Structures are given as structure tokens and as C-alpha cells.
Tab-separated table of C-alpha atoms in Angstrom:
chain	number	residue	atom	x	y	z
A	1	MET	CA	-9.611	76.280	-56.083
A	2	THR	CA	-7.545	75.696	-52.979
A	3	PHE	CA	-5.336	73.177	-54.758
A	4	LEU	CA	-4.870	75.402	-57.827
A	5	GLY	CA	-3.977	78.251	-55.612
A	6	LEU	CA	-1.632	76.244	-53.454
A	7	ALA	CA	0.118	74.698	-56.429
A	8	GLY	CA	0.732	78.015	-58.138
A	9	GLY	CA	1.653	79.653	-54.795
A	10	PHE	CA	4.071	76.800	-54.158
A	11	VAL	CA	6.014	77.546	-57.262
A	12	LEU	CA	5.944	81.263	-56.798
A	13	GLY	CA	6.797	81.024	-53.262
A	14	ILE	CA	9.851	78.863	-53.726
A	15	LEU	CA	11.102	80.957	-56.713
A	16	SER	CA	10.654	84.326	-54.835
A	17	ALA	CA	12.198	82.972	-51.638
A	18	LEU	CA	15.170	81.770	-53.580
A	19	GLY	CA	15.336	85.147	-55.220
A	20	ASP	CA	15.089	86.937	-52.003
A	21	VAL	CA	17.725	84.937	-50.227
A	22	TYR	CA	20.311	84.556	-53.123
A	23	GLY	CA	19.187	87.082	-55.687
A	24	THR	CA	20.395	90.498	-56.740
A	25	LYS	CA	19.297	93.772	-55.112
A	26	LEU	CA	16.785	94.560	-57.912
A	27	MET	CA	15.216	91.157	-57.586
A	28	LYS	CA	14.798	91.677	-53.855
A	29	VAL	CA	13.119	95.091	-54.269
A	30	ILE	CA	10.632	93.592	-56.834
A	31	ILE	CA	9.939	90.642	-54.615
A	32	ALA	CA	9.524	92.859	-51.509
A	33	GLY	CA	7.069	94.987	-53.530
A	34	TYR	CA	5.054	92.027	-54.628
A	35	VAL	CA	4.846	90.471	-51.170
A	36	GLU	CA	3.894	93.773	-49.535
A	37	PHE	CA	1.029	94.341	-52.002
A	38	PHE	CA	-0.475	90.837	-51.618
A	39	ARG	CA	0.126	90.507	-47.783
A	40	GLY	CA	-0.878	94.057	-46.964
A	41	SER	CA	-4.205	94.262	-48.731
A	42	PRO	CA	-7.369	92.011	-48.265
A	43	LEU	CA	-7.874	89.052	-50.453
A	44	ILE	CA	-11.400	90.379	-51.307
A	45	VAL	CA	-9.994	93.642	-52.721
A	46	GLN	CA	-7.356	91.772	-54.738
A	47	LEU	CA	-10.072	89.487	-56.185
A	48	LEU	CA	-12.227	92.485	-57.139
A	49	PHE	CA	-9.064	94.211	-58.507
A	50	PHE	CA	-8.100	91.316	-60.750
A	51	TYR	CA	-11.477	90.519	-61.964
A	52	PHE	CA	-12.576	94.054	-62.814
A	53	SER	CA	-9.496	96.154	-63.168
A	54	ILE	CA	-6.999	93.946	-64.961
A	55	PRO	CA	-9.372	93.434	-67.917
A	56	ALA	CA	-9.984	97.246	-68.098
A	57	LEU	CA	-6.248	97.809	-67.984
A	58	THR	CA	-5.017	95.257	-70.431
A	59	GLY	CA	-7.949	94.385	-72.597
A	60	LEU	CA	-7.509	90.872	-71.389
A	61	ASN	CA	-10.932	89.194	-70.970
A	62	TRP	CA	-11.175	86.479	-68.408
A	63	ASP	CA	-13.908	84.706	-66.508
A	64	ALA	CA	-14.406	84.858	-62.776
A	65	PHE	CA	-12.937	81.358	-62.236
A	66	THR	CA	-9.561	82.183	-63.924
A	67	ALA	CA	-9.325	85.592	-62.316
A	68	GLY	CA	-9.967	84.031	-58.917
A	69	ALA	CA	-7.433	81.152	-59.414
A	70	VAL	CA	-4.806	83.714	-60.548
A	71	THR	CA	-5.379	85.895	-57.587
A	72	LEU	CA	-5.274	83.041	-55.152
A	73	MET	CA	-1.991	81.871	-56.643
A	74	LEU	CA	-0.368	85.298	-56.480
A	75	ASN	CA	-1.713	85.843	-52.933
A	76	SER	CA	-0.622	82.464	-51.682
A	77	GLY	CA	2.700	82.864	-53.294
A	78	ALA	CA	3.322	85.916	-51.353
A	79	TYR	CA	2.657	84.204	-47.981
A	80	GLN	CA	4.469	80.964	-48.924
A	81	LYS	CA	7.529	83.091	-49.825
A	82	GLY	CA	7.844	83.976	-46.199
A	83	TYR	CA	7.704	80.466	-45.088
A	84	PHE	CA	10.165	79.206	-47.682
A	85	LYS	CA	12.619	81.978	-46.914
A	86	GLY	CA	12.579	80.931	-43.144
A	87	ALA	CA	13.135	77.373	-44.004
A	88	ILE	CA	15.907	78.100	-46.498
A	89	GLU	CA	17.663	80.319	-44.053
A	90	ALA	CA	17.320	77.665	-41.352
A	91	VAL	CA	19.607	75.471	-43.503
A	92	PHE	CA	22.890	76.851	-42.127
A	93	LYS	CA	25.420	78.822	-44.170
A	94	ASP	CA	28.153	76.276	-43.172
A	95	GLN	CA	26.485	73.636	-45.295
A	96	LEU	CA	26.579	75.918	-48.300
A	97	MET	CA	30.288	76.325	-47.860
A	98	ALA	CA	30.749	72.654	-47.170
A	99	ALA	CA	28.891	71.756	-50.362
A	100	LYS	CA	31.039	74.262	-52.266
A	101	SER	CA	34.214	72.851	-50.912
A	102	LEU	CA	33.085	69.396	-52.191
A	103	GLY	CA	32.977	70.789	-55.656
A	104	MET	CA	29.194	71.151	-56.051
A	105	THR	CA	27.761	73.931	-58.272
A	106	PHE	CA	25.190	76.268	-56.855
A	107	ARG	CA	22.401	74.480	-58.634
A	108	GLN	CA	23.582	71.067	-57.222
A	109	THR	CA	23.820	72.576	-53.752
A	110	LEU	CA	20.224	73.796	-53.973
A	111	ARG	CA	18.852	70.597	-55.418
A	112	HIS	CA	20.759	68.201	-53.010
A	113	VAL	CA	21.578	70.044	-49.889
A	114	VAL	CA	19.253	73.048	-49.369
A	115	LEU	CA	15.890	71.996	-50.709
A	116	PRO	CA	15.535	68.464	-49.218
A	117	GLN	CA	16.017	70.071	-45.764
A	118	ALA	CA	14.109	73.299	-46.256
A	119	LEU	CA	11.106	71.391	-47.791
A	120	ARG	CA	10.912	69.164	-44.670
A	121	ILE	CA	11.184	72.105	-42.287
A	122	VAL	CA	8.527	74.057	-44.095
A	123	ILE	CA	5.729	71.507	-43.664
A	124	PRO	CA	4.197	72.797	-40.406
A	125	PRO	CA	4.033	76.460	-41.384
A	126	TRP	CA	2.914	75.440	-44.810
A	127	THR	CA	0.094	73.521	-43.303
A	128	ASN	CA	-1.063	76.727	-41.808
A	129	GLU	CA	-1.015	78.382	-45.237
A	130	TYR	CA	-3.038	75.586	-46.551
A	131	ILE	CA	-5.616	76.008	-43.940
A	132	SER	CA	-5.920	79.738	-44.327
A	133	LEU	CA	-6.011	79.551	-48.130
A	134	GLY	CA	-8.656	76.842	-47.770
A	135	LEU	CA	-10.843	79.061	-45.597
A	136	SER	CA	-10.308	82.123	-47.671
A	137	THR	CA	-11.636	80.397	-50.790
A	138	SER	CA	-14.929	81.609	-49.205
A	139	ALA	CA	-13.929	85.052	-50.422
A	140	LEU	CA	-14.497	83.897	-53.990
A	141	ILE	CA	-18.193	84.537	-53.253
A	142	VAL	CA	-17.690	88.120	-54.279
A	143	LEU	CA	-16.897	87.054	-57.813
A	144	GLY	CA	-19.988	84.799	-57.810
A	145	ILE	CA	-17.994	81.561	-58.082
A	146	ARG	CA	-20.010	78.510	-56.962
A	147	GLU	CA	-17.928	77.331	-53.948
A	148	LEU	CA	-19.226	75.985	-50.710
A	149	THR	CA	-20.025	79.365	-49.126
A	150	ASN	CA	-21.782	80.810	-52.236
A	151	ILE	CA	-23.890	77.526	-52.646
A	152	SER	CA	-24.894	77.526	-48.911
A	153	LYS	CA	-25.971	81.091	-49.341
A	154	SER	CA	-28.303	80.294	-52.262
A	155	ILE	CA	-29.662	77.180	-50.515
A	156	ALA	CA	-30.304	79.296	-47.348
A	157	ALA	CA	-32.110	81.895	-49.474
A	158	GLN	CA	-34.234	79.079	-51.151
A	159	THR	CA	-35.108	77.040	-48.217
A	160	PHE	CA	-35.439	79.874	-45.571
A	161	ARG	CA	-33.413	77.750	-43.179
A	162	PRO	CA	-30.210	79.789	-42.993
A	163	LEU	CA	-29.222	78.484	-39.465
A	164	GLU	CA	-29.210	74.809	-40.388
A	165	VAL	CA	-27.583	75.392	-43.767
A	166	TYR	CA	-24.768	77.535	-42.383
A	167	LEU	CA	-24.179	75.222	-39.559
A	168	PHE	CA	-23.893	72.327	-41.992
A	169	ALA	CA	-21.476	74.327	-44.203
A	170	SER	CA	-19.363	75.088	-41.139
A	171	ALA	CA	-19.310	71.440	-40.287
A	172	ILE	CA	-18.108	70.617	-43.817
A	173	TYR	CA	-15.291	73.123	-43.622
A	174	PHE	CA	-14.381	71.926	-40.081
A	175	ILE	CA	-14.113	68.326	-41.013
A	176	TRP	CA	-12.192	69.057	-44.262
A	177	ILE	CA	-9.726	71.247	-42.404
A	178	THR	CA	-9.320	68.826	-39.357
A	179	VAL	CA	-8.847	65.817	-41.669
A	180	SER	CA	-6.195	67.560	-43.831
A	181	MET	CA	-4.329	68.853	-40.767
A	182	LYS	CA	-4.004	65.176	-39.645
A	183	VAL	CA	-2.771	64.160	-43.118
A	184	PHE	CA	-0.015	66.888	-43.056
A	185	ASP	CA	1.008	65.871	-39.535
A	186	TRP	CA	1.373	62.336	-40.797
A	187	ILE	CA	3.370	63.277	-43.807
A	188	TYR	CA	5.627	65.303	-41.585
A	189	GLU	CA	6.318	62.432	-39.328
A	190	ARG	CA	6.896	60.170	-42.235
A	191	VAL	CA	9.502	62.329	-44.034
A	192	ARG	CA	11.201	63.587	-40.827
A	193	ILE	CA	14.870	62.907	-40.447
A	194	PRO	CA	15.393	62.001	-36.788
A	195	GLY	CA	17.778	64.280	-34.981
A	196	LEU	CA	17.438	67.033	-37.612
A	197	GLU	CA	14.765	69.268	-35.948
A	198	VAL	CA	15.235	72.921	-36.647
A	199	ASN	CA	13.151	75.512	-34.889
A	200	ILE	CA	12.299	78.533	-37.007
B	1	MET	CA	-13.519	109.069	-64.482
B	2	PHE	CA	-11.978	108.776	-61.081
B	3	THR	CA	-11.735	112.167	-59.378
B	4	LEU	CA	-10.705	113.663	-56.093
B	5	GLU	CA	-14.348	113.665	-54.948
B	6	ASN	CA	-14.404	109.912	-55.656
B	7	PHE	CA	-11.356	109.499	-53.482
B	8	LEU	CA	-12.901	111.578	-50.627
B	9	PHE	CA	-16.032	109.494	-50.921
B	10	LEU	CA	-13.950	106.278	-50.791
B	11	LEU	CA	-12.279	107.541	-47.517
B	12	GLN	CA	-15.681	107.512	-45.881
B	13	GLY	CA	-15.314	103.749	-45.706
B	14	VAL	CA	-12.140	103.923	-43.607
B	15	PRO	CA	-13.861	104.700	-40.204
B	16	ASN	CA	-16.051	101.611	-40.324
B	17	THR	CA	-13.193	99.440	-41.429
B	18	LEU	CA	-11.175	100.699	-38.431
B	19	ALA	CA	-14.193	100.375	-36.072
B	20	ILE	CA	-14.782	96.785	-37.037
B	21	SER	CA	-11.109	95.901	-36.667
B	22	PHE	CA	-10.458	97.475	-33.402
B	23	LEU	CA	-13.716	96.518	-31.789
B	24	SER	CA	-13.134	92.843	-32.790
B	25	PHE	CA	-9.460	93.087	-31.675
B	26	ALA	CA	-10.711	94.277	-28.242
B	27	LEU	CA	-13.321	91.526	-28.079
B	28	GLY	CA	-10.612	88.974	-29.110
B	29	PHE	CA	-8.321	90.374	-26.455
B	30	ALA	CA	-10.920	90.045	-23.779
B	31	LEU	CA	-11.537	86.362	-24.830
B	32	GLY	CA	-7.960	85.566	-25.754
B	33	ILE	CA	-6.266	86.032	-22.362
B	34	PRO	CA	-8.889	83.907	-20.355
B	35	THR	CA	-8.710	81.193	-22.951
B	36	ALA	CA	-4.962	81.150	-22.957
B	37	ILE	CA	-4.944	80.926	-19.168
B	38	VAL	CA	-7.680	78.108	-19.128
B	39	LYS	CA	-5.838	76.205	-21.808
B	40	GLN	CA	-2.509	76.663	-19.912
B	41	PHE	CA	-3.735	75.597	-16.495
B	42	SER	CA	-6.915	73.706	-17.312
B	43	PRO	CA	-8.888	74.279	-14.145
B	44	TYR	CA	-11.706	71.789	-13.550
B	45	GLY	CA	-10.854	70.221	-16.844
B	46	LEU	CA	-11.924	73.175	-18.811
B	47	GLY	CA	-8.834	72.894	-21.115
B	48	HIS	CA	-10.913	70.767	-23.493
B	49	VAL	CA	-13.467	73.460	-23.854
B	50	ALA	CA	-10.738	75.916	-24.752
B	51	ASP	CA	-9.395	73.417	-27.207
B	52	ALA	CA	-12.662	72.928	-28.862
B	53	TYR	CA	-13.257	76.573	-29.193
B	54	ILE	CA	-9.856	77.133	-30.789
B	55	SER	CA	-10.094	74.331	-33.271
B	56	VAL	CA	-13.597	75.213	-34.365
B	57	MET	CA	-12.502	78.864	-34.952
B	58	ARG	CA	-9.509	77.748	-36.882
B	59	GLY	CA	-11.536	75.218	-38.980
B	60	ILE	CA	-14.395	77.557	-40.330
B	61	PRO	CA	-14.071	80.551	-42.570
B	62	VAL	CA	-14.846	83.778	-40.818
B	63	LEU	CA	-17.222	84.692	-43.660
B	64	VAL	CA	-19.301	81.528	-42.947
B	65	ILE	CA	-19.457	82.571	-39.173
B	66	MET	CA	-20.600	86.075	-40.249
B	67	LEU	CA	-23.280	84.649	-42.508
B	68	LEU	CA	-24.324	82.234	-39.733
B	69	PHE	CA	-24.644	85.015	-37.247
B	70	HIS	CA	-26.330	87.606	-39.498
B	71	PHE	CA	-28.754	85.405	-41.452
B	72	GLY	CA	-28.942	82.310	-39.276
B	73	MET	CA	-29.123	83.633	-35.797
B	74	ALA	CA	-30.662	87.133	-36.023
B	75	GLY	CA	-34.017	85.667	-34.991
B	76	ILE	CA	-32.486	84.171	-31.755
B	77	ILE	CA	-30.022	86.890	-30.854
B	78	PRO	CA	-31.317	90.416	-31.747
B	79	VAL	CA	-27.803	91.932	-31.706
B	80	PHE	CA	-27.052	89.937	-35.005
B	81	LYS	CA	-29.825	91.888	-36.897
B	82	SER	CA	-27.046	94.438	-37.444
B	83	ALA	CA	-24.594	93.400	-40.117
B	84	PHE	CA	-21.925	95.558	-38.533
B	85	LEU	CA	-22.270	93.805	-35.176
B	86	SER	CA	-22.454	90.346	-36.717
B	87	ALA	CA	-19.204	91.072	-38.646
B	88	THR	CA	-17.503	92.404	-35.506
B	89	PHE	CA	-18.611	89.453	-33.233
B	90	ALA	CA	-17.634	86.941	-35.782
B	91	LEU	CA	-14.163	88.477	-36.251
B	92	GLY	CA	-13.760	89.037	-32.494
B	93	LEU	CA	-14.631	85.411	-31.691
B	94	ARG	CA	-12.171	84.109	-34.166
B	95	SER	CA	-9.536	86.685	-33.003
B	96	GLY	CA	-10.067	85.423	-29.457
B	97	ALA	CA	-8.987	81.942	-30.517
B	98	PHE	CA	-5.924	83.267	-32.484
B	99	GLN	CA	-4.916	85.627	-29.577
B	100	SER	CA	-5.132	82.865	-27.071
B	101	GLN	CA	-2.579	81.062	-29.198
B	102	ILE	CA	-0.368	84.212	-29.281
B	103	PHE	CA	-0.604	84.526	-25.539
B	104	ARG	CA	-0.028	80.888	-24.854
B	105	GLY	CA	3.164	80.856	-26.869
B	106	ALA	CA	4.236	83.992	-24.964
B	107	ILE	CA	3.441	82.589	-21.593
B	108	ASN	CA	5.422	79.381	-22.469
B	109	SER	CA	8.397	81.442	-23.624
B	110	VAL	CA	8.738	83.007	-20.197
B	111	GLY	CA	9.560	79.552	-18.754
B	112	ARG	CA	8.858	77.358	-15.906
B	113	GLN	CA	11.798	78.436	-13.818
B	114	GLN	CA	10.395	81.792	-13.207
B	115	MET	CA	7.227	80.307	-11.899
B	116	MET	CA	9.362	78.103	-9.452
B	117	ALA	CA	11.378	81.094	-8.515
B	118	ALA	CA	8.297	83.145	-7.677
B	119	THR	CA	6.513	80.386	-5.752
B	120	SER	CA	9.733	79.789	-3.818
B	121	LEU	CA	9.580	83.482	-2.774
B	122	GLY	CA	6.178	82.709	-1.180
B	123	MET	CA	3.820	83.896	-3.961
B	124	ASN	CA	1.003	81.518	-4.678
B	125	ARG	CA	0.601	80.298	-8.340
B	126	TRP	CA	-1.875	82.948	-9.314
B	127	GLN	CA	0.181	85.815	-7.814
B	128	ALA	CA	3.311	84.487	-9.690
B	129	PHE	CA	1.326	84.388	-12.872
B	130	ARG	CA	-0.243	87.840	-12.462
B	131	TYR	CA	2.839	89.663	-11.342
B	132	VAL	CA	5.791	87.766	-12.900
B	133	ILE	CA	4.766	85.728	-15.906
B	134	LEU	CA	1.980	87.915	-17.498
B	135	PRO	CA	3.761	91.182	-17.744
B	136	GLN	CA	6.725	89.532	-19.549
B	137	ALA	CA	4.438	87.328	-21.704
B	138	PHE	CA	2.580	90.481	-22.717
B	139	ILE	CA	5.747	92.057	-24.130
B	140	VAL	CA	6.663	88.891	-25.938
B	141	ALA	CA	3.209	88.781	-27.452
B	142	LEU	CA	3.254	92.356	-28.912
B	143	PRO	CA	4.604	91.436	-32.359
B	144	GLY	CA	2.083	88.619	-32.670
B	145	LEU	CA	-0.682	90.995	-31.603
B	146	GLY	CA	0.496	93.408	-34.236
B	147	SER	CA	0.112	90.857	-37.031
B	148	GLU	CA	-3.256	89.941	-35.573
B	149	ILE	CA	-4.456	93.548	-35.864
B	150	ALA	CA	-3.242	93.628	-39.408
B	151	LEU	CA	-5.138	90.420	-40.148
B	152	LEU	CA	-8.351	91.802	-38.606
B	153	ILE	CA	-8.114	95.029	-40.685
B	154	LYS	CA	-7.709	93.020	-43.853
B	155	ASP	CA	-10.409	90.500	-42.962
B	156	SER	CA	-12.915	93.247	-42.041
B	157	SER	CA	-13.358	93.368	-45.791
B	158	TYR	CA	-15.450	90.243	-45.509
B	159	ALA	CA	-18.171	92.529	-43.901
B	160	PHE	CA	-18.602	93.745	-47.448
B	161	VAL	CA	-20.434	90.545	-48.198
B	162	LEU	CA	-22.944	91.379	-45.401
B	163	GLY	CA	-23.289	94.906	-46.966
B	164	VAL	CA	-21.552	96.717	-44.237
B	165	LEU	CA	-20.442	100.133	-45.505
B	166	GLU	CA	-16.741	99.738	-45.147
B	167	LEU	CA	-13.749	100.475	-47.379
B	168	THR	CA	-14.203	97.527	-49.744
B	169	LYS	CA	-18.012	98.294	-50.069
B	170	TYR	CA	-17.230	101.938	-50.755
B	171	SER	CA	-14.764	101.042	-53.469
B	172	ASP	CA	-17.257	98.740	-55.077
B	173	ILE	CA	-19.872	101.645	-54.960
B	174	VAL	CA	-17.325	103.996	-56.686
B	175	ARG	CA	-16.603	101.431	-59.293
B	176	LYS	CA	-20.222	100.986	-60.202
B	177	ALA	CA	-20.926	104.685	-60.173
B	178	THR	CA	-17.981	105.912	-62.132
B	179	ARG	CA	-17.451	102.795	-64.333
B	180	SER	CA	-13.752	103.386	-63.524
B	181	PHE	CA	-12.480	99.908	-63.303
B	182	LEU	CA	-8.887	100.415	-62.310
B	183	TYR	CA	-8.617	103.024	-59.509
B	184	PRO	CA	-11.257	102.175	-56.895
B	185	TYR	CA	-9.825	98.820	-55.923
B	186	LEU	CA	-6.207	99.827	-56.530
B	187	ILE	CA	-6.657	102.756	-54.132
B	188	ALA	CA	-8.558	100.608	-51.656
B	189	ALA	CA	-5.738	98.120	-51.643
B	190	ILE	CA	-3.102	100.882	-51.116
B	191	LEU	CA	-5.214	102.359	-48.246
B	192	TYR	CA	-5.419	98.882	-46.617
B	193	ILE	CA	-1.633	98.678	-46.921
B	194	LEU	CA	-1.171	102.113	-45.565
B	195	ILE	CA	-3.367	101.326	-42.591
B	196	THR	CA	-2.065	97.886	-41.709
B	197	PHE	CA	1.647	98.483	-42.162
B	198	PRO	CA	2.327	101.191	-39.476
B	199	VAL	CA	0.210	99.417	-36.864
B	200	ALA	CA	1.928	96.074	-37.270
B	201	ASN	CA	5.320	97.690	-37.596
B	202	TYR	CA	4.862	99.917	-34.559
B	203	LEU	CA	3.929	96.926	-32.229
B	204	ASP	CA	6.770	94.923	-33.680
B	205	ARG	CA	9.188	97.673	-32.787
B	206	LEU	CA	7.655	98.350	-29.431
B	207	GLY	CA	7.963	94.686	-28.648
B	208	SER	CA	11.653	94.475	-29.440
B	209	ARG	CA	12.371	97.735	-27.606
B	210	LEU	CA	10.653	96.654	-24.496
B	211	LYS	CA	12.385	93.290	-24.681
B	212	THR	CA	15.804	94.975	-24.741
B	213	LYS	CA	14.751	97.318	-22.005
B	214	TYR	CA	13.708	94.563	-19.576
B	215	GLY	CA	16.383	92.210	-20.728
B	216	LEU	CA	14.057	89.501	-22.053
B	217	ARG	CA	15.234	87.094	-24.746
């Protein structure tokens, strides 16, 4: 679930960040509305809304898993947009002009100048989004999806040992998050271009 | 059908949502400042304790902490028999870790030179911290605290899983009672946005106003 949400959010985040930085006025307004809705309201409410309200509205019938995945993608996209926007803006305007003066098209500039730098800059804040999304998958419990929190809840109910079960679940989350943080730090160090640190 | 009465019924969830958020913010504030100071100056090697506290709170979903408190520890600590208090304490503990990070960033942004300047004027380290660094750090921290409150208001919806009667729970009740599938959650989402936006925005602007007023960067 985390990975689905992250991947979908990654695409949405980059697209809406590009739209926000380089797009037309109308695009900016639409993107601002999208971001405000998903960042301003709780994930649980969004999950319930997408699972119960969207089928009622459109006649579209989907199961809890699909609804959950779509919501996580949209939610994560709204957050990732902010990080990508910061990273894209950290690549200075001079470079855009320099690329233009070398005869590169806008698309080429994005592909070869802006994104290689922005994607490196974005790794640390993006790691935070990964962590927070990973932890908020526990919200999927409200749709009854069998993720770690939900499974621990039913084991706790069966065994009457809630303390041990929840401590164990906490340990699993903690190890998972700590290990993946280390992995992202390692990637960041690996792809870092020495001398090109930008502070956002 | 979703009527005005349903809407007014839904509004009854707002006080509890606000109560959970602001109580846990206060608890997080009370925990956050000492944690930031301990992590910054690490007296008696206590810095590691602060580190452990922060990384544990960063690594576990707040919902699991709530469940742990309410179902796992109610027998040991009577306070956690109340779902409301379990949710508030879980959010407050996590917020303490988050707020300590905000304060530490703010303390560091004030800079070492001021500490040296203050000590050279004859203040001891604690006085310098208390009267020179902290007041400035607090202003720098305001926008961060604003987004922390917004986060708490949104995450207070996790209390729904414990059955606390807050906004999300009320919207769920309305959905079940009226079989109106669209409006309850949509209106709850809009209410959340209406609550979080002014708070975060106000602290953000207060922060930049005070920064200009006192000439902080």
C-alpha cells in the first residue's frame, strides 16, 4: 500500500509541481484547490469519503483496497507536490536562461537540467513523506483493509494480550521505518553531486 | 437526505476535535521545549534519551500508540480507560517529539554568536539561553508550530478508531443514519479545512510579522 501510494503520488506530485511552477493561471488554481483539499483534511475522512461517497456519486463500484490505494495516491501527491516545487525552484532561474541560450527546448531543459538536480535535492524531504505515508497506512483500518494495525487489532482481540501485540506491532513499524531511513540516506549520499548542496 | 439538522448534529463533533487537538498541543509544548533543551545541551548525557524518544515517536503510527494506550495499558494506567484521554496523550507524546524538533531548529537558527555575546556580557549560559536565545527561537518557531497544530487537528481523527465522539465519528454516524453517502464526509472534510487553515495561517503571519518587528532573519 505504501509503495502504491508513493508511486502514484510521485507521478502526481511531479506533474502538479511542474504545472504550478511553469503552468497557466487556471492550472495553478486547480492545483491549489487539489492540494488544499488533501492537505487540509484528515486522511481518515478522505478514505471514508472515497470509499463511501464516490461510488454513491458516480455509480462506480470499487473495493476497499482500490479506494484506499487511490486515496493514498491523491493524498501523497498533494504533499509531494510541495516538496518537488521547492526542489524545482531551488534550481536557479539563471540555469533555465543558460539552457535556453544553448538552444535547448523547454522539454530538454526539464529533462537534462532541472529534473536531475531537483530529484537529488528532493530526497531528504521525500524521505519524510515516505515515513509519514508509511505510518498513515494504519488509517486504512477504517476501511477494514488487512494491514499491520488491523491484523494486530484482531490478534489482540483473539488472544486477550493487547499490550504485547501492540508493542510488537510498534516494534515492526519502528524497525521498518528506521531501516528505510538508513537506505534513503545511503541513496542520497550515493547520488550526491559534491559541491552542489542547495538548502531549501 | 442530508438536512440542516444533520449538519447541526455534525457540528457537535467539533468541540471534541478541538479539545483533543489543543490539549495534545499543550502537552506536546510542555514536553517539546525540555526535550529540545536536553537534546541541544545534553546534560548528564541525557541527549541519547531525547534521541530515543524522538526516533521512537517518529517510527510508530500514532494510531498504534493510541491502541496500545487504550487497549494495552488501561489495566496498568487507569487514565487510559478513557478513549478520549488515550488519544490525547498519544497525540501529545508524539507532538512533543515533533515540537522538540521545531524548537531545536529554531534555537540553532538564532546562532552561536549571540550565545557568546551574551556570555561575554557576564550572563551565565542558562541566563543567555533564557533571556536571549529562547525569546528569539520562539518567534522563529511560530510557523512550524502552526503546521503542528494543523497536523494535530487532522490526526485527532484517528481517535475515531477508539470510538471518541469527534467530528469524523459524527460524520460516520450521520452517514449511517441518513444513508446519505456524499455529504457527511465531504462536509466534515470542509470543516477540517476551515478549522486548520486559519490557525496555521495566523501563526505563520504572526511569525513573519514578529520577525520583521524584531529584525530577525
